[in-house]
Coordinates of C-alpha atoms in Angstrom, one line a residue:
M297 CA -34.5 -4.0 38.7
S298 CA -34.3 -5.4 35.2
S299 CA -32.5 -2.2 34.4
G300 CA -30.0 -2.6 37.1
R301 CA -29.1 -6.5 36.1
G302 CA -28.6 -5.4 32.2
T303 CA -26.4 -2.6 33.4
G304 CA -24.8 -5.2 35.5
R305 CA -24.3 -7.3 32.5
T306 CA -22.9 -4.6 30.5
T307 CA -20.6 -3.2 33.2
A308 CA -18.9 -6.6 33.7
A309 CA -18.7 -7.4 29.6
G310 CA -17.3 -4.0 29.6
T311 CA -14.5 -4.4 32.4
G312 CA -13.8 -8.2 30.6
L313 CA -13.4 -6.0 27.2
A314 CA -10.9 -3.5 29.5
A315 CA -9.0 -6.1 31.3
R316 CA -8.3 -7.9 27.7
I317 CA -7.2 -4.9 26.1
L318 CA -5.2 -3.8 29.2
L319 CA -3.2 -7.2 29.0
L320 CA -2.7 -7.3 25.0
G321 CA -1.4 -3.7 25.8
S322 CA 1.4 -5.2 28.4
L323 CA 2.1 -7.5 25.8
W324 CA 3.0 -5.1 23.0
T325 CA 5.9 -3.7 25.2
A326 CA 8.1 -6.3 23.8
A327 CA 6.6 -5.8 20.3
E328 CA 8.0 -2.2 20.4
A329 CA 11.1 -3.1 21.7
Q330 CA 12.0 -4.8 18.6
L331 CA 11.0 -2.2 16.6
T332 CA 13.6 -0.3 17.0
G333 CA 17.1 0.1 15.5
V334 CA 18.7 -0.5 11.8
L335 CA 16.8 -2.5 9.6
D336 CA 18.1 -4.9 7.7
D337 CA 20.1 -4.7 4.2
C338 CA 20.4 -1.1 5.0
L339 CA 21.9 1.5 7.3
C340 CA 18.5 3.0 8.6
D341 CA 17.3 3.2 11.5
I342 CA 13.4 3.1 12.5
E343 CA 13.6 6.1 14.6
S344 CA 15.1 8.6 12.3
I345 CA 12.3 7.2 9.7
E346 CA 9.5 7.9 12.0
D347 CA 10.8 11.6 12.8
F348 CA 11.1 12.5 9.2
N349 CA 7.9 11.2 7.9
T350 CA 6.0 12.9 10.8
Y351 CA 7.9 16.7 10.5
K352 CA 9.1 16.7 7.1
I353 CA 6.8 13.9 4.9
F354 CA 3.4 13.7 6.1
P355 CA 1.6 17.1 6.5
K356 CA 2.8 17.6 2.8
I357 CA 1.9 14.8 1.1
Q358 CA -1.8 14.6 2.8
K359 CA -2.4 18.2 0.9
L360 CA -0.6 16.8 -2.1
Q361 CA -3.2 13.7 -2.1
E362 CA -6.3 15.8 -2.0
R363 CA -5.2 18.4 -5.3
D364 CA -7.3 17.4 -8.2
Y365 CA -4.1 15.9 -10.0
F366 CA -3.7 13.3 -7.6
R367 CA -7.3 12.7 -5.8
Y368 CA -8.3 11.0 -8.9
Y369 CA -7.5 7.2 -10.2
K370 CA -8.1 5.5 -13.5
S371 CA -9.9 2.2 -12.4
K372 CA -10.6 -1.1 -14.1
V373 CA -13.8 -3.5 -12.4
P374 CA -12.9 -7.1 -14.0
V375 CA -15.9 -8.5 -16.1
G376 CA -16.2 -11.3 -14.0
I377 CA -16.8 -9.3 -10.7
K378 CA -19.3 -7.1 -12.4
A379 CA -21.3 -10.2 -13.6
G380 CA -21.1 -11.4 -9.6
S381 CA -19.3 -15.0 -11.3
S382 CA -17.2 -16.5 -8.7
N383 CA -13.3 -16.7 -9.5
K384 CA -10.4 -19.2 -8.4
Y385 CA -10.2 -17.1 -4.9
S386 CA -13.7 -17.0 -3.4
K387 CA -16.1 -19.7 -2.5
R388 CA -19.7 -19.6 -2.3
P389 CA -21.3 -19.2 1.6
N390 CA -23.5 -21.5 3.0
N391 CA -24.7 -20.3 6.3
T392 CA -26.6 -17.8 7.3
K393 CA -23.6 -15.5 9.6
V394 CA -21.2 -15.6 6.3
L395 CA -24.5 -14.7 4.0
E396 CA -24.6 -11.7 6.3
D397 CA -21.0 -10.5 6.6
C398 CA -20.7 -10.8 2.8
E399 CA -23.7 -8.6 2.7
Q400 CA -21.7 -5.9 4.8
A401 CA -18.4 -6.6 2.9
N402 CA -20.4 -5.8 -0.4
K403 CA -22.1 -3.0 1.6
L404 CA -18.7 -1.3 3.0
G405 CA -17.0 -2.8 0.0
A406 CA -19.0 -1.0 -2.6
I407 CA -17.1 1.9 -4.7
N408 CA -18.9 5.6 -4.2
S409 CA -18.3 6.3 -8.1
T410 CA -19.9 9.8 -7.6
L411 CA -18.4 12.6 -9.9
S412 CA -19.8 16.2 -10.8
N413 CA -20.4 16.7 -14.1
Q414 CA -17.7 19.3 -14.1
S415 CA -15.4 16.6 -13.1
K416 CA -16.7 14.6 -16.2
E417 CA -15.7 17.6 -18.5
A418 CA -12.8 18.0 -17.3
F419 CA -11.4 14.3 -17.5
I420 CA -12.6 14.6 -21.1
D421 CA -10.1 17.7 -21.2
W422 CA -7.7 15.4 -19.4
A423 CA -7.5 12.5 -21.9
R424 CA -7.3 14.7 -24.7
Y425 CA -4.1 16.6 -23.3
D426 CA -2.8 13.1 -21.9
D427 CA -3.1 11.9 -26.2
S428 CA -1.5 14.8 -27.3
Q429 CA 2.0 13.5 -25.0
D430 CA 4.6 11.5 -26.4
H431 CA 4.4 8.4 -24.8
F432 CA 6.9 5.4 -25.0
C433 CA 6.4 3.0 -21.7
E434 CA 3.9 0.5 -21.8
L435 CA 0.4 1.7 -20.5
D436 CA -1.6 -0.3 -18.2
D437 CA -5.4 -0.9 -18.1
E438 CA -6.2 2.9 -17.6
R439 CA -6.9 3.1 -21.7
S440 CA -9.7 -0.1 -21.3
P441 CA -13.1 0.9 -22.0
D442 CA -14.1 -0.4 -18.9
A443 CA -11.8 1.9 -16.8
Q444 CA -13.1 4.8 -14.9
Y445 CA -11.9 7.4 -12.8
V446 CA -12.7 7.4 -9.5
D447 CA -12.2 9.5 -6.2
L448 CA -10.2 8.8 -4.0
L449 CA -10.9 10.8 -1.3
L450 CA -14.5 9.4 -1.4
N451 CA -13.3 5.7 -1.3
P452 CA -10.8 5.9 1.9
E453 CA -9.0 2.9 2.3
R454 CA -10.3 1.5 5.3
Y455 CA -11.8 -2.3 6.8
T456 CA -14.5 -3.3 4.8
G457 CA -15.7 -6.7 5.9
Y458 CA -13.5 -8.6 3.3
K459 CA -12.0 -11.4 5.0
G460 CA -11.0 -15.2 6.0
P461 CA -10.2 -17.5 3.0
S462 CA -11.4 -15.7 0.3
A463 CA -8.8 -12.6 0.8
W464 CA -6.1 -15.7 2.3
R465 CA -6.5 -17.2 -1.1
V466 CA -5.4 -14.1 -2.7
W467 CA -2.5 -13.2 -0.2
N468 CA -1.0 -16.8 -0.4
S469 CA -1.4 -16.8 -4.6
I470 CA 0.6 -13.4 -4.4
Y471 CA 3.4 -14.8 -2.4
E472 CA 3.5 -18.5 -3.8
E473 CA 3.6 -17.2 -7.5
N474 CA 5.6 -14.2 -7.2
C475 CA 8.4 -13.7 -4.5
F476 CA 10.7 -16.6 -5.8
K477 CA 9.6 -18.8 -2.8
P478 CA 9.8 -23.2 -3.4
R479 CA 6.9 -24.8 -2.6
S480 CA 8.0 -26.8 -0.2
V481 CA 9.1 -23.6 1.8
Y482 CA 5.7 -22.2 3.8
R483 CA 5.5 -18.8 5.5
P484 CA 4.9 -18.1 9.3
L485 CA 1.3 -18.1 10.3
N486 CA -0.4 -18.9 6.9
P487 CA -3.8 -20.7 7.5
L488 CA -3.5 -22.1 4.1
A489 CA -0.4 -24.4 4.7
P490 CA -0.3 -27.8 6.4
S491 CA 0.5 -27.9 9.8
R492 CA 4.7 -27.9 10.2
G493 CA 4.8 -29.6 14.0
E494 CA 7.3 -28.1 15.8
D495 CA 8.4 -25.6 12.9
D496 CA 7.7 -21.9 14.4
G497 CA 9.0 -20.4 11.0
E498 CA 12.4 -19.9 11.2
S499 CA 12.7 -22.7 8.6
F500 CA 11.1 -20.1 6.5
Y501 CA 13.3 -17.3 7.4
T502 CA 16.6 -19.3 7.0
W503 CA 15.8 -19.9 3.1
L504 CA 15.2 -15.9 3.4
E505 CA 18.5 -15.1 4.3
G506 CA 20.0 -17.3 2.1
L507 CA 18.4 -15.5 -0.8
C508 CA 20.2 -13.5 -2.9
L509 CA 19.8 -9.5 -2.1
E510 CA 16.9 -8.5 -4.7
K511 CA 15.0 -11.4 -4.0
R512 CA 14.7 -10.5 -0.6
V513 CA 13.9 -7.2 -0.9
F514 CA 11.4 -8.2 -3.0
Y515 CA 9.6 -10.4 -0.2
K516 CA 10.0 -7.5 1.8
L517 CA 8.1 -4.7 -0.4
I518 CA 5.5 -7.5 -0.7
S519 CA 5.3 -7.8 2.6
G520 CA 5.5 -4.4 3.7
L521 CA 2.7 -3.5 1.2
H522 CA 0.5 -6.2 3.2
V523 CA 1.4 -4.8 6.6
S524 CA 0.3 -1.2 5.5
I525 CA -3.1 -2.3 4.0
N526 CA -3.5 -4.2 6.9
L527 CA -2.7 -1.2 9.3
H528 CA -4.9 1.0 7.2
L529 CA -7.8 -1.7 7.9
C530 CA -6.9 -1.9 11.7
A531 CA -6.9 2.3 11.7
N532 CA -10.0 2.9 10.2
Y533 CA -12.5 0.2 11.4
L534 CA -16.0 0.0 11.3
L535 CA -17.0 -0.1 15.2
E536 CA -20.5 0.4 15.2
E537 CA -23.5 1.3 13.0
T538 CA -26.3 3.0 14.6
W539 CA -29.4 4.0 12.3
G540 CA -27.0 4.1 9.3
K541 CA -24.5 5.8 10.4
P542 CA -21.0 4.6 10.7
R543 CA -18.4 5.3 13.5
W544 CA -14.5 4.5 12.1
G545 CA -11.7 3.9 14.4
H546 CA -8.9 2.6 15.9
N547 CA -9.3 -1.2 16.8
V548 CA -6.6 -2.1 19.2
K549 CA -7.8 -5.4 19.8
E550 CA -7.4 -6.2 16.1
F551 CA -4.5 -4.1 15.7
I552 CA -2.7 -6.4 18.7
H553 CA -4.1 -9.9 16.7
R554 CA -2.5 -8.7 13.5
F555 CA 1.0 -7.6 15.2
D556 CA 1.5 -8.9 18.5
P557 CA 4.5 -10.4 19.1
I558 CA 3.1 -13.2 21.1
E559 CA -0.2 -13.8 19.6
T560 CA 1.6 -14.0 16.1
K561 CA 4.3 -16.1 17.1
G562 CA 6.8 -12.9 16.9
E563 CA 6.1 -12.4 13.4
G564 CA 4.1 -9.3 13.6
P565 CA 7.4 -6.7 14.8
R566 CA 8.9 -8.9 11.5
R567 CA 6.7 -7.5 9.2
L568 CA 5.9 -4.4 10.3
K569 CA 10.3 -4.0 10.0
N570 CA 8.5 -4.4 6.2
L571 CA 7.1 -1.5 6.5
Y572 CA 9.9 0.8 7.0
F573 CA 12.2 -1.3 4.8
L574 CA 8.8 -0.4 1.6
Y575 CA 8.9 3.8 3.4
L576 CA 12.7 3.5 2.6
I577 CA 12.7 2.1 -1.3
E578 CA 9.8 4.4 -2.3
L579 CA 11.3 7.5 -0.9
R580 CA 14.2 6.6 -2.3
A581 CA 12.4 6.4 -6.0
L582 CA 11.3 9.9 -5.1
S583 CA 14.3 11.6 -4.5
K584 CA 15.4 9.7 -7.6
V585 CA 12.4 11.0 -10.1
A586 CA 13.0 15.1 -9.0
P587 CA 15.0 15.5 -11.8
Y588 CA 12.1 14.2 -14.2
F589 CA 9.6 16.7 -12.6
E590 CA 11.7 20.0 -12.3
R591 CA 11.8 20.0 -16.0
S592 CA 9.7 22.9 -17.3
I593 CA 8.3 20.4 -19.8
V594 CA 6.8 18.6 -16.8
D595 CA 3.4 19.9 -15.5
L596 CA 0.3 18.1 -13.7
Y597 CA -2.4 19.1 -15.8
T598 CA -5.7 19.6 -14.8
G599 CA -7.2 22.5 -16.8
N600 CA -6.7 24.7 -14.2
V601 CA -3.3 26.9 -14.4
Q602 CA -3.2 28.2 -11.0
E603 CA -4.1 24.8 -9.5
D604 CA -1.8 23.1 -11.7
A605 CA 1.4 25.7 -10.6
E606 CA 0.7 24.8 -6.9
S607 CA -0.1 21.1 -7.3
K608 CA 3.7 21.2 -9.1
A609 CA 5.2 23.4 -6.3
L610 CA 4.2 21.4 -3.9
L611 CA 5.4 18.1 -5.4
L612 CA 9.0 19.7 -6.0
D613 CA 8.7 20.9 -2.3
I614 CA 8.1 17.1 -1.4
F615 CA 10.8 16.2 -3.6
R616 CA 13.5 18.5 -1.8
D617 CA 12.7 16.9 1.7
T618 CA 12.7 13.3 -0.1
K619 CA 16.6 14.8 -1.1
S620 CA 17.6 15.7 2.4
F621 CA 17.4 12.5 4.4
P622 CA 20.3 11.3 5.2
M623 CA 20.0 7.7 5.4
H624 CA 18.5 6.7 2.0
F625 CA 18.5 3.0 0.4
D626 CA 21.5 2.3 -1.8
E627 CA 19.7 0.7 -4.6
K628 CA 22.9 0.5 -6.2
S629 CA 23.8 -2.6 -4.2
M630 CA 21.1 -4.0 -6.0
F631 CA 21.9 -5.7 -9.4
A632 CA 25.5 -5.2 -9.2
G633 CA 26.6 -8.6 -10.6
D634 CA 27.1 -9.7 -14.5
K635 CA 24.9 -7.3 -16.8
K636 CA 23.0 -10.5 -18.2
G637 CA 22.1 -12.1 -15.3
A638 CA 20.8 -8.5 -13.2
K639 CA 18.8 -7.8 -16.5
S640 CA 16.9 -11.1 -16.7
L641 CA 16.1 -11.1 -13.0
K642 CA 14.7 -6.8 -13.4
E643 CA 12.5 -8.3 -16.2
E644 CA 11.1 -11.4 -13.3
F645 CA 10.7 -8.3 -11.3
R646 CA 8.6 -6.6 -14.1
L647 CA 6.7 -9.7 -14.8
H648 CA 5.6 -10.6 -11.1
F649 CA 4.2 -7.0 -10.0
K650 CA 2.0 -7.4 -13.5
N651 CA 1.1 -10.8 -12.4
I652 CA 0.5 -9.4 -8.8
S653 CA -1.7 -6.3 -10.8
R654 CA -3.7 -9.1 -12.5
I655 CA -4.1 -11.2 -9.1
M656 CA -5.5 -8.2 -7.5
D657 CA -8.1 -8.2 -10.5
C658 CA -10.1 -11.2 -8.6
V659 CA -10.2 -9.8 -5.3
G660 CA -14.0 -9.6 -4.5
C661 CA -14.1 -6.4 -2.8
D662 CA -14.2 -3.1 -4.7
K663 CA -12.4 -0.6 -2.6
C664 CA -9.9 -3.8 -2.0
R665 CA -8.9 -4.2 -5.0
L666 CA -8.9 -0.3 -5.9
W667 CA -6.6 0.4 -3.1
G668 CA -4.8 -3.0 -3.6
K669 CA -3.7 -2.2 -7.7
L670 CA -3.4 1.3 -7.2
Q671 CA -0.5 0.7 -4.5
T672 CA 0.8 -2.2 -6.5
Q673 CA 1.0 -0.2 -9.2
G674 CA 2.6 2.5 -7.2
L675 CA 5.6 0.7 -5.6
G676 CA 6.0 -1.1 -9.4
T677 CA 6.6 2.5 -10.8
A678 CA 9.2 3.1 -8.1
L679 CA 11.3 0.2 -9.1
K680 CA 10.7 1.7 -12.6
I681 CA 12.0 4.9 -11.3
L682 CA 15.4 2.8 -9.4
F683 CA 16.2 0.9 -12.4
S684 CA 16.0 4.0 -14.5
E685 CA 18.9 6.0 -12.7
K686 CA 20.7 6.9 -16.1
E687 CA 17.7 7.4 -18.2
I688 CA 16.6 9.9 -15.8
Q689 CA 19.9 12.0 -15.8
S690 CA 20.3 12.4 -19.1
L691 CA 16.4 13.4 -19.6
P692 CA 16.0 16.5 -22.3
E693 CA 15.0 20.0 -20.4
N694 CA 12.1 20.9 -23.1
S695 CA 11.4 17.7 -25.0
P696 CA 9.8 14.0 -24.1
S697 CA 12.7 11.5 -23.5
K698 CA 12.5 7.7 -24.9
G699 CA 14.1 6.7 -22.4
F700 CA 12.1 7.6 -19.8
Q701 CA 8.5 8.7 -19.3
L702 CA 5.4 8.7 -16.9
T703 CA 1.9 8.2 -17.5
R704 CA -1.0 10.3 -15.3
Q705 CA -1.8 7.2 -14.2
E706 CA 1.9 5.9 -12.6
I707 CA 2.3 9.7 -11.1
V708 CA -1.0 9.0 -9.5
A709 CA 0.0 5.7 -8.1
L710 CA 3.4 6.6 -6.9
I711 CA 2.2 9.4 -4.7
N712 CA -1.0 8.1 -3.4
A713 CA 1.0 4.3 -2.8
F714 CA 3.8 6.4 -0.9
G715 CA 1.1 8.6 0.6
R716 CA -0.4 5.4 2.2
L717 CA 3.1 4.2 3.6
S718 CA 3.3 7.9 6.0
T719 CA 0.1 7.1 6.8
S720 CA 0.7 3.6 8.0
I721 CA 3.5 4.9 10.3
K722 CA 1.8 7.7 11.3
E723 CA -0.9 5.1 12.8
L724 CA 1.2 2.9 13.9
Q725 CA 2.7 5.9 16.3
N726 CA -1.1 6.6 16.9
F727 CA -1.1 2.8 18.4
K728 CA 1.7 2.9 20.6
V729 CA 0.2 5.5 21.8
L730 CA -3.3 4.0 22.0
L731 CA -1.4 1.0 23.6
Q732 CA 0.3 3.3 26.6
H733 CA -2.8 4.6 27.8
T734 CA -4.0 1.1 28.2
R735 CA -1.5 0.1 31.0

């Protein structure tokens, strides 16, 4: 009898959860209706992006990310975090439940630093090769003695339990310090903002539409990056852990919580559109940087001649696909004013990305910090490319250029960041299918 009562309670709970997901699935219909048509500030429609990504980009970029050149990224762990000290974005937990959540987050967010002796020897060879190249661009912290190569395939971006006030403070700082926004204007659904009474967020979008195109684009790029990261967490969520064996998968309820138009008061679809906009920007950058890689002097060096040749052939194949896309974002519409003002604004963009990378150093989750910094650097590299069209067009065929160079770190970040966006759009389509099956 007790077994029967237990089964009844389990069935009831399961039925309740199923009913909740069914309701959420029906609510999502409204969001799907908003995720169609032409995007703002460009002439491309969402459906064309999805089809192009599914049939052209996604299969190839997945293969490229598995190649040795692209699977290893140098990551620097800040000293303060290594030592376990706190920072201004985190606070000590003060109850048992929060402590347990923190322990789980620390476990799931830890970096798997496993590297074979063969890989370690290869990295020494890579460093020797990279040092022999003429670099005229500013190097990030990849030369730091604290930086070490991390195998991205052993450290996939997924849910780690890192959430709540600490994560909010990091993202709040990114938006508040870098998106050209006055303190008096509050982003919708910001849990750290004071209550705004009847304001449903429209005052924010009124302010946003009043910005120049360049500053509006910058906000959309950061928002798109935020959305992409959230999508990865929803698609690779820890569903259960039995005997120490985790099971990862799509968490429909979490996806709805973050993006449903009713639960987010219309914010979800707006933010998802920024994901497509970010994809367009990075797609455009890849099409523009192709001439740099098409030169015989540029190789993707790992020490394995055949591997290097195959990696470059696959990369150039992807570049050909990117150039075939018919509705690229027109970057010439940006910085089209006076040269002095345009130069100043470009420098602001560059400094803001450096600041965002520094803020990412304060993320209290190793994996989150790794992928956050990689994708920030990837986006920064994409903008560097778009701002350097003349320099790329005048590159010499058989010698380095003082006008434009990319480091190994920038190349790896660029491809993996775009790969993450490609995956996000693919996962968004997967969630649409999952929600349709719940109706």
